[in-house]
């Protein structure tokens, strides 16, 4: 091998190593129903709010290699509780799932095997935004967590905080978006 060939081989090898492994697509979560502000259709119907309480369409792509299940959370960090407020918690979503249909909460249209757990409203299922009247708009953080396990040990009575603990112990990656709502 000539000196030039050796030099070219070294340059090619260094270039390949610097590039690193092939990148997987970016893990992302989005909604066809919500962009920026939560529409009235997805606002809670109660506590002075008059929305339709329809769970939004959600979709995701680019889950990392090794994902075995997902957990979805919708959380209001601005709730005047001192600890935020869980609006929707769904565990054990199969790794093969890529969407949750609009108005699927509490129906057989949820991904097979998934479990909606207890929210801070006291029961399982989607509960839309309903911040106190007259205050600043609240943030609603929709997060999909990719997990390294097929399922976490929860049922419909498990709190959002406990689901969060189990999720954090098994999380591979997360994707989220934030929407706001005020009244």
XYZ file of C-alpha atoms in Angstrom, residues 53-157:
105
model
C -64.373 17.129 27.247
C -63.424 15.227 24.068
C -60.018 13.569 24.264
C -57.788 14.848 21.446
C -56.236 12.936 18.581
C -52.572 12.207 19.333
C -49.907 10.710 17.081
C -46.214 9.963 17.396
C -43.261 8.800 15.353
C -39.568 8.071 15.723
C -39.736 6.035 18.927
C -36.236 4.913 19.864
C -34.984 1.400 19.249
C -35.745 -0.772 22.268
C -39.149 0.798 22.975
C -41.429 -1.892 24.416
C -44.399 0.254 25.531
C -45.511 3.845 26.056
C -47.071 5.944 28.804
C -49.023 9.105 27.969
C -49.508 11.908 30.484
C -51.280 15.257 30.337
C -50.189 17.476 33.206
C -50.954 21.055 34.302
C -47.924 22.374 36.219
C -49.710 25.692 36.856
C -52.645 24.305 38.866
C -52.908 26.042 42.258
C -52.316 22.806 44.165
C -48.620 23.151 44.910
C -48.019 19.940 42.967
C -49.678 20.398 39.572
C -52.657 18.448 38.255
C -52.922 15.210 36.219
C -55.562 15.465 33.460
C -54.936 12.176 31.617
C -52.716 9.192 32.310
C -52.544 6.183 29.982
C -50.130 3.320 30.685
C -49.131 0.149 28.846
C -49.721 1.493 25.344
C -48.250 -1.164 23.011
C -44.994 -0.298 21.248
C -46.735 -0.985 17.923
C -49.202 1.891 18.496
C -48.653 5.247 16.798
C -51.944 7.049 17.498
C -54.787 7.590 19.917
C -57.973 8.509 18.087
C -60.010 11.610 18.862
C -62.666 10.908 21.538
C -61.164 7.477 22.291
C -60.867 7.908 26.064
C -63.028 5.461 28.028
C -63.873 3.516 24.843
C -62.640 0.344 23.144
C -60.945 2.636 20.598
C -58.017 3.136 22.982
C -54.912 1.129 21.990
C -55.394 -2.558 22.866
C -54.009 -3.386 26.305
C -53.616 0.226 27.416
C -54.906 1.298 30.827
C -56.269 4.744 31.655
C -55.421 5.402 35.300
C -56.786 7.767 37.945
C -56.372 11.482 37.342
C -56.575 14.276 39.883
C -60.290 14.506 39.073
C -60.591 11.228 41.017
C -61.271 8.779 38.205
C -59.671 7.358 35.069
C -59.932 8.834 31.592
C -59.433 12.157 29.863
C -60.435 15.341 31.702
C -59.834 18.516 29.745
C -58.452 21.817 30.984
C -60.446 23.901 33.453
C -58.204 26.441 35.186
C -59.593 28.973 37.651
C -61.503 31.809 35.974
C -59.754 35.148 35.634
C -56.218 33.861 36.074
C -53.356 33.479 33.652
C -53.696 30.702 31.053
C -52.331 27.374 32.259
C -49.887 25.127 30.406
C -50.964 21.588 29.559
C -48.000 19.343 28.865
C -48.778 16.306 26.703
C -45.925 13.802 27.072
C -45.397 10.369 25.578
C -42.766 8.277 27.346
C -41.085 5.352 25.570
C -40.389 2.567 28.071
C -37.938 -0.327 28.193
C -40.594 -2.701 29.592
C -43.741 -4.222 28.054
C -45.910 -2.981 30.899
C -45.839 -1.331 34.285
C -47.870 -2.746 37.164
C -50.819 -0.337 37.354
C -54.614 -0.423 37.301
C -57.372 2.144 36.812
C -56.994 3.317 40.430
